[in-house]
Short mmCIF file of C-alpha atoms and ligand atoms in Angstrom, two decimals:
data_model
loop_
_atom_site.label_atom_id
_atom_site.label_comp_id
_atom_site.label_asym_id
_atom_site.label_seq_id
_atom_site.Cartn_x
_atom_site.Cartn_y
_atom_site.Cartn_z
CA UNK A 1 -31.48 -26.53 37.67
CA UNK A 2 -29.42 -23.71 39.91
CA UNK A 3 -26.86 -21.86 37.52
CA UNK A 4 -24.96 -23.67 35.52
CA UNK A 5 -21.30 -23.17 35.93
CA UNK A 6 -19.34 -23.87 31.86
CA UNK A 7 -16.16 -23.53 30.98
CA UNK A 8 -15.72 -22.97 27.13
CA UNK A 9 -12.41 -24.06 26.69
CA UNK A 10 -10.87 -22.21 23.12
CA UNK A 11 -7.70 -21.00 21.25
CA UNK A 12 -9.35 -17.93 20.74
CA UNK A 13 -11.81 -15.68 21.85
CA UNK A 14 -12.75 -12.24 20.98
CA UNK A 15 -12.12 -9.49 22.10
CA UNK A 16 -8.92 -10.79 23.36
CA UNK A 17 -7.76 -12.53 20.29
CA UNK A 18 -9.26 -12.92 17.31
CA UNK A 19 -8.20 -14.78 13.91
CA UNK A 20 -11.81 -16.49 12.84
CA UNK A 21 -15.33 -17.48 13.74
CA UNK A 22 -14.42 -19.40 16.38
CA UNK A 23 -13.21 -16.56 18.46
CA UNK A 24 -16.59 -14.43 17.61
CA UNK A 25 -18.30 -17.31 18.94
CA UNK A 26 -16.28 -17.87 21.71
CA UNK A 27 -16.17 -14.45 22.77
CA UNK A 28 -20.50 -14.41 22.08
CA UNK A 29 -21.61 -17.09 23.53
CA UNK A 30 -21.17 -16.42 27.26
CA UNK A 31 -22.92 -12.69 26.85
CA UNK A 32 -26.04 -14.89 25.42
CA UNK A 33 -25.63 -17.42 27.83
CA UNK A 34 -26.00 -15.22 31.33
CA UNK A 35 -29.83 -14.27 31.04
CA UNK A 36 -30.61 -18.10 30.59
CA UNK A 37 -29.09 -18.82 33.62
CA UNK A 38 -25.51 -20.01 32.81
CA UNK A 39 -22.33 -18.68 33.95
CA UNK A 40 -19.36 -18.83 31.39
CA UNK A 41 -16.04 -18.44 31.60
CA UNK A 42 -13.98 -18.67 28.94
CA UNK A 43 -9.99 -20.09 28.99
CA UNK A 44 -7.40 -19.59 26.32
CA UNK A 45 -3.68 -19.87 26.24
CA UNK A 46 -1.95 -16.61 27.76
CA UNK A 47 -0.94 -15.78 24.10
CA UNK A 48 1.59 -13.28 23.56
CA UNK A 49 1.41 -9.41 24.64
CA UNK A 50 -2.30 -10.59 26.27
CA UNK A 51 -3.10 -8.12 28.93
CA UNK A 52 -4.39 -9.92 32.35
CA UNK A 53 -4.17 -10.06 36.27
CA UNK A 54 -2.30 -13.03 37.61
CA UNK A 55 -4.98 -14.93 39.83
CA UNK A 56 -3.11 -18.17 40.56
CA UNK A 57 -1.63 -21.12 38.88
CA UNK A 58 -2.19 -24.20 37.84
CA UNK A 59 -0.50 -27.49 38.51
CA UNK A 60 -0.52 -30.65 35.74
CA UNK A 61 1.31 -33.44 34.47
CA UNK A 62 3.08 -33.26 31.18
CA UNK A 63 5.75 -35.63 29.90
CA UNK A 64 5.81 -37.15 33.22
CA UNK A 65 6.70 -33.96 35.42
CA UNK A 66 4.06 -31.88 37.29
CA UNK A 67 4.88 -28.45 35.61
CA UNK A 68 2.84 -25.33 37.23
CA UNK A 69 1.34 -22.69 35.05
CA UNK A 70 0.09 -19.28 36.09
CA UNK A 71 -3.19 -18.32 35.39
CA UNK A 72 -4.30 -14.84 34.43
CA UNK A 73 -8.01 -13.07 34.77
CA UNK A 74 -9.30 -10.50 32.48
CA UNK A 75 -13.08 -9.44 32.70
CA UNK A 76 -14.48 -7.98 29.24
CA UNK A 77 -18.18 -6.69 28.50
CA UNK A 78 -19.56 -8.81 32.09
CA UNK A 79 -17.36 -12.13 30.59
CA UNK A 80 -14.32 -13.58 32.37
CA UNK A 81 -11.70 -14.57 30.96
CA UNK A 82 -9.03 -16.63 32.06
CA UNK A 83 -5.52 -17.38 30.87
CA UNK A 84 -2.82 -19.94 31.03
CA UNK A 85 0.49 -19.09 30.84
CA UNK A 86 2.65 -21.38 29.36
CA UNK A 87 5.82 -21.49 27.82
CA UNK A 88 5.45 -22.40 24.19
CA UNK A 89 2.77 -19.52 24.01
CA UNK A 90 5.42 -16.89 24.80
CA UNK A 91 6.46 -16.95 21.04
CA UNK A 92 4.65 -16.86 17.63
CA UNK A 93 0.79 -16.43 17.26
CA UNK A 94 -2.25 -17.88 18.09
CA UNK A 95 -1.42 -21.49 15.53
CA UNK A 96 1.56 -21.94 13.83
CA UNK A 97 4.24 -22.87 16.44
CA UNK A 98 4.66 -26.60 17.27
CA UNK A 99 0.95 -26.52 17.81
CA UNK A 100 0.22 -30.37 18.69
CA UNK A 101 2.73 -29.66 21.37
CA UNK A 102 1.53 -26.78 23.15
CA UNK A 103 -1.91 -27.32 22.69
CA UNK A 104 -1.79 -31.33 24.22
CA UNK A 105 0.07 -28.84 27.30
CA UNK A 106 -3.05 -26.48 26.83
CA UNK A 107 -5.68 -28.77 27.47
CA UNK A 108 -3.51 -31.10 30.30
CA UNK A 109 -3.31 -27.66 32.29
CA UNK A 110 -7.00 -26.84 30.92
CA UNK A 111 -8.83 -30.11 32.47
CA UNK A 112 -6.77 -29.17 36.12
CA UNK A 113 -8.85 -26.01 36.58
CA UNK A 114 -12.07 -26.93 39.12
CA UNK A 115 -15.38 -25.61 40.09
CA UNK A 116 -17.23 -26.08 36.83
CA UNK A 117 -20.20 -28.37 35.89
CA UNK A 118 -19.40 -28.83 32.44
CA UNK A 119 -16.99 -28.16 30.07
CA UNK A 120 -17.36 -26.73 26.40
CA UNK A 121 -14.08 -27.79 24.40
CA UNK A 122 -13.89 -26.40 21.04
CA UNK A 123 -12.31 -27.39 17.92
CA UNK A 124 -9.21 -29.89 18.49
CA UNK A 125 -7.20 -27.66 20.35
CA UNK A 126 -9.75 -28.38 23.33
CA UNK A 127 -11.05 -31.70 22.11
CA UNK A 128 -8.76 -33.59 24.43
CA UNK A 129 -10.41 -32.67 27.75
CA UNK A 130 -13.22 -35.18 27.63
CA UNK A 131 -10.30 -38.09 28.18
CA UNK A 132 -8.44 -35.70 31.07
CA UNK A 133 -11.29 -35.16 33.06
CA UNK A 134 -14.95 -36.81 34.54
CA UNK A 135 -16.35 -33.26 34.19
CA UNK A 136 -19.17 -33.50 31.10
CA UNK A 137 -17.74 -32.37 27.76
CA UNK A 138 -19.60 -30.59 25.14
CA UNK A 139 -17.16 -30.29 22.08
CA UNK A 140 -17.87 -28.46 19.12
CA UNK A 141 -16.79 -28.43 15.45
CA UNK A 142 -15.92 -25.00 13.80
CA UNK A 143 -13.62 -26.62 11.45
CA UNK A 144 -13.36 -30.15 10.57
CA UNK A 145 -10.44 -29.25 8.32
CA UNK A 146 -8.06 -28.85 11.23
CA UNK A 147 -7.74 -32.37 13.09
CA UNK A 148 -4.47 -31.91 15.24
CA UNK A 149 -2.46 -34.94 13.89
CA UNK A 150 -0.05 -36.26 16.01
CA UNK A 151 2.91 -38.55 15.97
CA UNK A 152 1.53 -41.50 18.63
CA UNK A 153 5.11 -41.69 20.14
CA UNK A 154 5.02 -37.93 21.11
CA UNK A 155 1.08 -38.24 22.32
CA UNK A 156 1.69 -40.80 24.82
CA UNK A 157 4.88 -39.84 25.89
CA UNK A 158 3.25 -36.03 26.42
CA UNK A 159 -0.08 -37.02 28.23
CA UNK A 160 0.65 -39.95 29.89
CA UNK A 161 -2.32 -41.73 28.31
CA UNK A 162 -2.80 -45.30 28.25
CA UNK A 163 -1.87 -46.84 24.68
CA UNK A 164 -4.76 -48.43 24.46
CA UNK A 165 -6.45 -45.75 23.33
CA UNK A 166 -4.66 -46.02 19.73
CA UNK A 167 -6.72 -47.96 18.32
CA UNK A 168 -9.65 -47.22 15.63
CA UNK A 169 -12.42 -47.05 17.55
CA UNK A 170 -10.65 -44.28 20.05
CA UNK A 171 -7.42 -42.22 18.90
CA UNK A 172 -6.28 -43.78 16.06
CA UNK A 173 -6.65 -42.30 12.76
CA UNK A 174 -4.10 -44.07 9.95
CA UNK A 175 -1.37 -44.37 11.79
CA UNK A 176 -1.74 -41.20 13.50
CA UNK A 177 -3.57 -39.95 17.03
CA UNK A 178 -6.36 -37.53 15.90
CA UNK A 179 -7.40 -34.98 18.45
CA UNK A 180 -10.90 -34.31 16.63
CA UNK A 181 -11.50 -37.99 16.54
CA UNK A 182 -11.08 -38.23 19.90
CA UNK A 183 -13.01 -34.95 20.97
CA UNK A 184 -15.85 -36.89 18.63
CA UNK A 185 -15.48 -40.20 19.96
CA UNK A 186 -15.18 -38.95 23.90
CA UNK A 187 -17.48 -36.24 24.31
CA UNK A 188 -21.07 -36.17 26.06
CA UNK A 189 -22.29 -34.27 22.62
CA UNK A 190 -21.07 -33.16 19.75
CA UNK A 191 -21.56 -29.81 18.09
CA UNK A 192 -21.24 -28.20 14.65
CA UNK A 193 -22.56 -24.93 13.54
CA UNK A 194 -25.08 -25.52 11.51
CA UNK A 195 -27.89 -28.14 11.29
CA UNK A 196 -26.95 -28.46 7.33
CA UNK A 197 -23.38 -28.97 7.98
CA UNK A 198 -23.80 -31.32 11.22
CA UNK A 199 -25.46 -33.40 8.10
CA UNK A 200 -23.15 -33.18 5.25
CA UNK A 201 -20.05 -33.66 7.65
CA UNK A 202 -21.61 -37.34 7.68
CA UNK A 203 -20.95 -38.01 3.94
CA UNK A 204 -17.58 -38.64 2.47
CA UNK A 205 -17.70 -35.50 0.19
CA UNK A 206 -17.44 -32.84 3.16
CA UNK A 207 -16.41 -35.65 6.02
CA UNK A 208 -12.55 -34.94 5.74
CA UNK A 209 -12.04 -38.73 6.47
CA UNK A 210 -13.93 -38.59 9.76
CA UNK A 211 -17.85 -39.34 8.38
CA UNK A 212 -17.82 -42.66 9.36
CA UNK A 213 -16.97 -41.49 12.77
CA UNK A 214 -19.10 -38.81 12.63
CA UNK A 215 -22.68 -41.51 11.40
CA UNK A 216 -21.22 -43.83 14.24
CA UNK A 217 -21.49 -40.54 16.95
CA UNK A 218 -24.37 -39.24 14.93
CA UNK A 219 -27.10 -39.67 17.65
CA UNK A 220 -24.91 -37.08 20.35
CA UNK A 221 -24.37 -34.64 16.87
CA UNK A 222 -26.17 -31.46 17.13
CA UNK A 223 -25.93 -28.64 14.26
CA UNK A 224 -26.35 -25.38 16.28
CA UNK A 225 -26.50 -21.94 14.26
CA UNK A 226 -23.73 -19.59 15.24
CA UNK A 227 -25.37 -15.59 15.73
CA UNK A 228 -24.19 -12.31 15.00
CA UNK A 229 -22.83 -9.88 16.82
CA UNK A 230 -25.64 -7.13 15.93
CA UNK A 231 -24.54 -4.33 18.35
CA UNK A 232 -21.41 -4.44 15.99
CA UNK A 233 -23.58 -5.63 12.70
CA UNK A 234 -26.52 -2.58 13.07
CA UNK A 235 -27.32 -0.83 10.15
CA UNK A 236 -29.38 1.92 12.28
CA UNK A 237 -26.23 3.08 14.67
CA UNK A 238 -22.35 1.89 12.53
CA UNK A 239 -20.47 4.45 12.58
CA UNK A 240 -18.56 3.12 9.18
CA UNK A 241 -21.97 4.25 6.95
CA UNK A 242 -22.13 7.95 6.01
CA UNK A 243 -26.43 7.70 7.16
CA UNK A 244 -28.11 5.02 9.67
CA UNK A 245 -30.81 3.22 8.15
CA UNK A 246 -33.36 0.38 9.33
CA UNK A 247 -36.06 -2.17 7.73
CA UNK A 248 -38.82 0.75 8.76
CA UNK A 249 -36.49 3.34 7.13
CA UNK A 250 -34.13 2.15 4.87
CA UNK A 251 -33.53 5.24 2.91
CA UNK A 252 -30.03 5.78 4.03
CA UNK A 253 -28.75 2.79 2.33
CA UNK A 254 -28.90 4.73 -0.71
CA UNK A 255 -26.29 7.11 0.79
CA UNK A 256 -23.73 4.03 1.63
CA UNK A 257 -24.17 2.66 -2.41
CA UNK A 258 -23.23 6.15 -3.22
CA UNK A 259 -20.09 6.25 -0.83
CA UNK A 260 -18.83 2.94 -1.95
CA UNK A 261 -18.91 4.24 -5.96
CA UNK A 262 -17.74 7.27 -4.98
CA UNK A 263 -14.70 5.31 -2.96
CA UNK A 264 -14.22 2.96 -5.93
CA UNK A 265 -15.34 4.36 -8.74
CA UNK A 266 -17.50 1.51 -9.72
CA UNK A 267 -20.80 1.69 -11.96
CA UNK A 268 -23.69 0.05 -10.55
CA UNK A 269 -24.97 -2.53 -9.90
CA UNK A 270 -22.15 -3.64 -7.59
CA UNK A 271 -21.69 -7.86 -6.84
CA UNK A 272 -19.39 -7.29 -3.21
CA UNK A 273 -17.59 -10.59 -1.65
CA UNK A 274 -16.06 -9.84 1.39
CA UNK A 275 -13.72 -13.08 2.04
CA UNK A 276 -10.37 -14.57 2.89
CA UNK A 277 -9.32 -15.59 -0.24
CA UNK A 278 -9.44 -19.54 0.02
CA UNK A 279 -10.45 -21.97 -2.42
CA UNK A 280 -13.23 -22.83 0.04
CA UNK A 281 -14.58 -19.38 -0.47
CA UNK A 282 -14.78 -19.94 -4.41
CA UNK A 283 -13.91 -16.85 -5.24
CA UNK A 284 -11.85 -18.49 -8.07
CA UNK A 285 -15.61 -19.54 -9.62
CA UNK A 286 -16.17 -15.64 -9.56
CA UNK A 287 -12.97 -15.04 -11.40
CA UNK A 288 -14.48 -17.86 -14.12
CA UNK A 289 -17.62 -16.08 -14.05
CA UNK A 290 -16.29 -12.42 -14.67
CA UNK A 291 -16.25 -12.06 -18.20
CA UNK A 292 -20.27 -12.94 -18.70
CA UNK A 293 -20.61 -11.10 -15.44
CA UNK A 294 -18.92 -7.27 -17.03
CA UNK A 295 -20.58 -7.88 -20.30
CA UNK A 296 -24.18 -7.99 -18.01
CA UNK A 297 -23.58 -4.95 -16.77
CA UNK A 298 -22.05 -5.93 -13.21
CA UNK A 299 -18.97 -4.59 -11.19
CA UNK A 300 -17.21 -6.74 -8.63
CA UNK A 301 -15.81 -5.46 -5.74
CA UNK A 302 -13.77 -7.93 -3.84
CA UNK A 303 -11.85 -7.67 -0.54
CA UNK A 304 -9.93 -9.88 0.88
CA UNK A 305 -6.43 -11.31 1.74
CA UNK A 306 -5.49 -14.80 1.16
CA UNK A 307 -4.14 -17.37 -1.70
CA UNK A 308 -0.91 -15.48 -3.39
CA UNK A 309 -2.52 -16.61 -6.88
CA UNK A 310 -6.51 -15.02 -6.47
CA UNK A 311 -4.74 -12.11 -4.57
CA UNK A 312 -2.53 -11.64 -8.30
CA UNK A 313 -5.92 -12.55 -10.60
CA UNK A 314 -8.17 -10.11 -9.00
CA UNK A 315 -5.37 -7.16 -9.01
CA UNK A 316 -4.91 -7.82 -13.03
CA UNK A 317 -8.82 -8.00 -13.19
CA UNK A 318 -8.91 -4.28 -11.42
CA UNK A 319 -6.44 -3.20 -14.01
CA UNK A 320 -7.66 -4.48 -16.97
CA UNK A 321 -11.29 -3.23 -16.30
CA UNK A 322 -10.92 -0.13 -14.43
CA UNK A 323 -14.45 1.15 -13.12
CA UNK A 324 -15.42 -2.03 -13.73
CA UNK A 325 -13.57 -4.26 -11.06
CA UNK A 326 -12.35 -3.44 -7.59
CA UNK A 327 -9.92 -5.36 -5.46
CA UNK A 328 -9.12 -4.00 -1.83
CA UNK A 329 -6.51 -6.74 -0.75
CA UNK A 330 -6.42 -5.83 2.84
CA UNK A 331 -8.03 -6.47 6.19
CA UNK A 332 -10.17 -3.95 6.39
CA UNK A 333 -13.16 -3.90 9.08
CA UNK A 334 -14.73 -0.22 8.08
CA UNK A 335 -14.58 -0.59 4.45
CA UNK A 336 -16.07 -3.79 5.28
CA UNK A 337 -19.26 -2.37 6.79
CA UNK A 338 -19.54 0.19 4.03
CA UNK A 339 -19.31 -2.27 1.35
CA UNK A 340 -21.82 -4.81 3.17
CA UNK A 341 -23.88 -1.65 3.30
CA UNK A 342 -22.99 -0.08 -0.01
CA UNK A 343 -23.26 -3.21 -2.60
CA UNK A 344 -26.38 -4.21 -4.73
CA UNK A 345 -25.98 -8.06 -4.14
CA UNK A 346 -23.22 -10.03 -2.03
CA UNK A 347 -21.46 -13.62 -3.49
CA UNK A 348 -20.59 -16.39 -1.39
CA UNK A 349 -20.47 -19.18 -3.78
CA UNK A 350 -18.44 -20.99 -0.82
CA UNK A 351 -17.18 -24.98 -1.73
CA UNK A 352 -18.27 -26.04 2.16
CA UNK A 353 -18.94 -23.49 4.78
CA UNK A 354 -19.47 -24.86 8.25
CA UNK A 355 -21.89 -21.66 8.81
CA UNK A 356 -20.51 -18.73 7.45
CA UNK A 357 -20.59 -15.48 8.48
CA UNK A 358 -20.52 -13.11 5.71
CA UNK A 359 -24.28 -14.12 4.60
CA UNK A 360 -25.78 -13.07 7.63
CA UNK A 361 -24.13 -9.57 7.98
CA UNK A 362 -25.13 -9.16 3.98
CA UNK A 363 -28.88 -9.64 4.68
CA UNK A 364 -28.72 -7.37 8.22
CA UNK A 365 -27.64 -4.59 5.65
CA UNK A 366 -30.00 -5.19 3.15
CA UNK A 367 -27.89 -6.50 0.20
CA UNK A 368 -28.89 -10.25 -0.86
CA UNK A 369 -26.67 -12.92 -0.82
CA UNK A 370 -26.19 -15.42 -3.99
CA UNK A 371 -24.73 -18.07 -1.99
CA UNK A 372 -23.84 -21.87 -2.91
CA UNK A 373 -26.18 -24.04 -1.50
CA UNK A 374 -24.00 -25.84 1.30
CA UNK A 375 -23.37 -25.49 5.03
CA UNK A 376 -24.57 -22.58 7.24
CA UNK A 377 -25.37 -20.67 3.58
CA UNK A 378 -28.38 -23.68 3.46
CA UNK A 379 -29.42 -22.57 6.67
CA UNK A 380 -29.56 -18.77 6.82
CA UNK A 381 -30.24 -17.85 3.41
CA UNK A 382 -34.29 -18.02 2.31
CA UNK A 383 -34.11 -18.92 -1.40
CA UNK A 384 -36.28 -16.77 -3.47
CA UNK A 385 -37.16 -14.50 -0.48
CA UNK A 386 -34.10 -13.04 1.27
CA UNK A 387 -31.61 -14.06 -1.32
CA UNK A 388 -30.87 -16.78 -3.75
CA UNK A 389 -28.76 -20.43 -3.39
CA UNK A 390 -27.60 -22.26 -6.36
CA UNK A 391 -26.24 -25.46 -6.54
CA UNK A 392 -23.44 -26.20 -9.31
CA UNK A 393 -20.09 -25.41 -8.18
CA UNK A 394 -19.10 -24.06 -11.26
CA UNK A 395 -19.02 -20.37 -13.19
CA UNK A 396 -22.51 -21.31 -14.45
CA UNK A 397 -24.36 -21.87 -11.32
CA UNK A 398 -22.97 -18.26 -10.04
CA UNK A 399 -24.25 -16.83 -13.14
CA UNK A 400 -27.79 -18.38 -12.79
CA UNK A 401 -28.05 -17.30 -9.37
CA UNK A 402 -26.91 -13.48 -9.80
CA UNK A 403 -29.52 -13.34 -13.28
CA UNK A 404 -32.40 -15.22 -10.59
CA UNK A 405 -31.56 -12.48 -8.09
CA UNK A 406 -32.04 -9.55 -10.52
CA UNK A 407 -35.16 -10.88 -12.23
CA UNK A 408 -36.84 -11.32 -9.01
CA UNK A 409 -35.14 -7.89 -7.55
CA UNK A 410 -32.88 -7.56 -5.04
CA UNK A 411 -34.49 -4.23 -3.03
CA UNK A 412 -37.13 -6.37 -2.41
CA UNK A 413 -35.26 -9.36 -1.02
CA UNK A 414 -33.06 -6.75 0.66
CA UNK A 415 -35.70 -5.64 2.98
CA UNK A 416 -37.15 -8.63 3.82
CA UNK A 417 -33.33 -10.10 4.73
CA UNK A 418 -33.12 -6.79 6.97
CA UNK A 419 -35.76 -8.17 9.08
CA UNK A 420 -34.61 -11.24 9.81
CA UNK A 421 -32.98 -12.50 13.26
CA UNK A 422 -29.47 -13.33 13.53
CA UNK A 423 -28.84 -12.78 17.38
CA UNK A 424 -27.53 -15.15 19.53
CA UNK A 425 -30.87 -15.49 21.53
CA UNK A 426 -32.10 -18.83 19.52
CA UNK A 427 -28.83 -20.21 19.36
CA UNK A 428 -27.84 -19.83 23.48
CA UNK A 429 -31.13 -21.35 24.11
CA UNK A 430 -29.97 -24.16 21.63
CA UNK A 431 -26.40 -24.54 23.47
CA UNK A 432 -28.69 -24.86 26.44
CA UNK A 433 -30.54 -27.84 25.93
CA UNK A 434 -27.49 -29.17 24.59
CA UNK A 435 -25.52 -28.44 28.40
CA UNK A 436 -28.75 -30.31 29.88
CA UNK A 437 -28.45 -33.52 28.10
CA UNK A 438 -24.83 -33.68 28.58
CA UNK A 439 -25.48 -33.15 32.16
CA UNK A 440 -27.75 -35.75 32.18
P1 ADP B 501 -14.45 -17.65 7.81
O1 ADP B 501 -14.59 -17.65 9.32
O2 ADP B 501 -14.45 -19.02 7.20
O3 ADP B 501 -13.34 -16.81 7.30
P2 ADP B 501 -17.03 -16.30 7.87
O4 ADP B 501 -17.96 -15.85 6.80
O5 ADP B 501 -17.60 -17.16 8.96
O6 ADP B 501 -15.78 -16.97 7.19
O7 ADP B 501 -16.44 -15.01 8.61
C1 ADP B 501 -15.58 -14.15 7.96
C2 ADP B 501 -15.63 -12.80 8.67
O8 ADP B 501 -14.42 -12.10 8.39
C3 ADP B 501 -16.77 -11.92 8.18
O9 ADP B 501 -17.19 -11.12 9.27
C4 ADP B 501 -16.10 -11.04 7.13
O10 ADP B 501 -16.75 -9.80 7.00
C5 ADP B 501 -14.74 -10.88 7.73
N1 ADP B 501 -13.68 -10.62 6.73
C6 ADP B 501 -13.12 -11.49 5.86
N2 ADP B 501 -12.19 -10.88 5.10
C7 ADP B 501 -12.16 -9.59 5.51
C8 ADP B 501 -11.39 -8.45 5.11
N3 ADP B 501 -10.47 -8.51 4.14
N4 ADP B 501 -11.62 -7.28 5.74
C9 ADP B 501 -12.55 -7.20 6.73
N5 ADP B 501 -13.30 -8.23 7.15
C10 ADP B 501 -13.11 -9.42 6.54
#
């Protein structure tokens, strides 16, 4: 095969805008994508205060006019970018707004643009395209939370789309058109990321009402790793740690776990969770857990913005046990790095996590995870060798991993977790083979 021409089709995409994952991948992929031979461009929505060079326009169909939107180009680190302007993106943020409207608009305009072999639609905003357009879809799941439920009247009326498609085996999802059904249903493959949570998203415990489509689809399902960035995530050249340090010489990781004391006055050894503060995240098992946890000998530090409630818990933990307990409620990327760098052991006793992020930068930087055996944590975490899973979602099952860690010794596992690879190189040659069979 000649290049391969994609378009990954997104919401987000860093470094233009960012709110999750799926803009790190988004913004990823294509860089790991170009030595294998595949050209990627990546479209969003023109959000507001974006910065890009009008190139052209676009003409679709939406509520039965042919509207025209303008499309914008923006080249970042060797990617292109391109951008549709469109009206209900002039206001509000990246979600939030009327979203079923202006993303059904979105992806109309989206499946107009030409000169591509395949298209790579992601999460529901996207997952229309595979009905708009005979161009091969690859659609992938970063968050089967977020379906884009819409009111049938307003879906038909918007696209144009035959009614026939609201029915259970297509659109239809109680009563409602579901955008991630369809994406599901529609699409050449199907995507998730992570080979652990492409399988649990088939059971009714993590399915969010769509297994049964999911085990019907489950032969075009793929469960595809997401990477790190590790030009940002590098131990041996961030500019956030007081001293660089590296698997062969990882003595300057003692100088980071004295910065972060010295920053928050806590007495080692230091548990870190670096997390938006979600009940997926579990951070309220930590919370459970704390009491057993001080009288053990641990700190916590947490950061993280989120849930009104946690954000309130872990503030009143910081004050009663000063020294003891550290909350930074903020978003705060160099602290981050220092406290990845600067902690003995990192918690992600997560509910679900699709793949999960924080894991993976944890190990790069030497401090092993205790993670909850689900998801992406399944997949990137070696029990017993760079870190530790446990499997009760419950204060107990925290506990047991954090004691398992210590007894086997976590500068051990540390080193051995620095060595492992998280780059996008596996994972673009994954996306790969998934492009070919779509393309038949
Ligand atoms: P999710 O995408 O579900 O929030 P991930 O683990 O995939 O979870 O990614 C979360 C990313 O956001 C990680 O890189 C983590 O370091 C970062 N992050 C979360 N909260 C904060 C915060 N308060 N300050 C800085 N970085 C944060």
């Amino acid at each position: 095969m000649g290049r391969v021409r994609v378009l990954l089709v997104a919401a987000e995409a860093f470094p233009l805008v960012k709110v999750g994952g799926l803009g790190d991948v988004v913004g990823a992929l294509p860089k790991a994508l170009k030595p294998l031979g595949v050209e990627a461009t990546v479209l969003i929505p023109w959000h507001r205060g974006l910065e890009a060079r009008r190139v052209g326009e676009v003409a679709f169909p939406f509520e039965g006019r042919e509207e025209v939107a303008p499309l914008g180009e923006r080249v970042e680190g060797g990617v292109r970018f391109l951008l549709l302007s469109l009206p209900d993106f002039a206001h509000g943020g990246v979600y939030g707004v009327e979203d079923g409207r202006r993303y059904v608009r979105f992806a109309l305009a989206a499946s107009r643009l030409e000169g591509f072999h395949l298209l790579h639609a992601h999460d529901w905003h996207a997952a229309l395209l595979p009905l708009l357009t005979p161009t091969p879809v690859v659609y992938t799941i970063h968050n089967l939370a977020h379906q884009g439920l819409l009111a049938p009247e307003d879906f038909f009326r918007w696209t144009g789309l035959p009614k026939s498609l609201f029915h259970m085996e297509a659109l239809e999802f109680y009563g409602r058109v579901n955008l991630m059904k369809g994406g599901i249903v529609f699409a050449q493959r199907v995507t998730t990321v992570s080979p652990s949570y492409a399988e649990e998203i088939q059971t009714p415990a993590f399915g969010e009402g769509l297994d049964g489509v999911l085990r019907k689809h489950a032969h075009k399902l793929r469960g595809i790793l997401n990477g790190l960035d590790t030009e940002v995530w590098n131990p041996a050249q961030d500019p956030h740690l007081p001293a660089p340090y590296s698997p062969e010489d990882p003595r300057g990781k003692e100088e980071a776990k004295a910065r972060l004391r010295a920053l928050t006055g806590l007495k080692p050894p230091i548990l870190a969770a670096i997390s938006r503060l979600d009940r997926q995240k579990g951070l309220d098992l930590v919370l459970e857990a704390l009491p057993r946890l001080l009288e053990l000998g641990f700190s916590l530090y947490v950061q993280g913005v989120g849930e009104e409630a946690l954000e309130r818990a872990l503030q009143e933990a910081m004050e009663a046990h000063p020294g003891r307990v550290h909350f930074h409620g903020a978003y705060d990327e160099a602290r981050a790095h220092l406290a990845y760098a600067g902690a003995d052991a990192f918690l992600m006793p997560s509910r679900f996590e699709p793949c999960g992020l924080g894991q993976m930068i944890a190990q790069r930087y030497g401090t092993p995870p205790v993670v909850r055996a689900v998801g992406g944590l399944k997949d990137t975490v070696e029990d017993g060798v760079t870190g530790v899973q446990f499997t009760l979602p419950h204060p107990e099952g925290l506990l047991y991993g954090v004691l398992r860690l210590f007894r086997l010794g976590p500068e051990a596992l540390g080193l051995r977790g620095m060595a492992k690879d998280f780059s996008w190189e596996g994972p673009a040659r994954a996306y790969l083979q998934v492009y070919r069979e779509a393309l038949g």
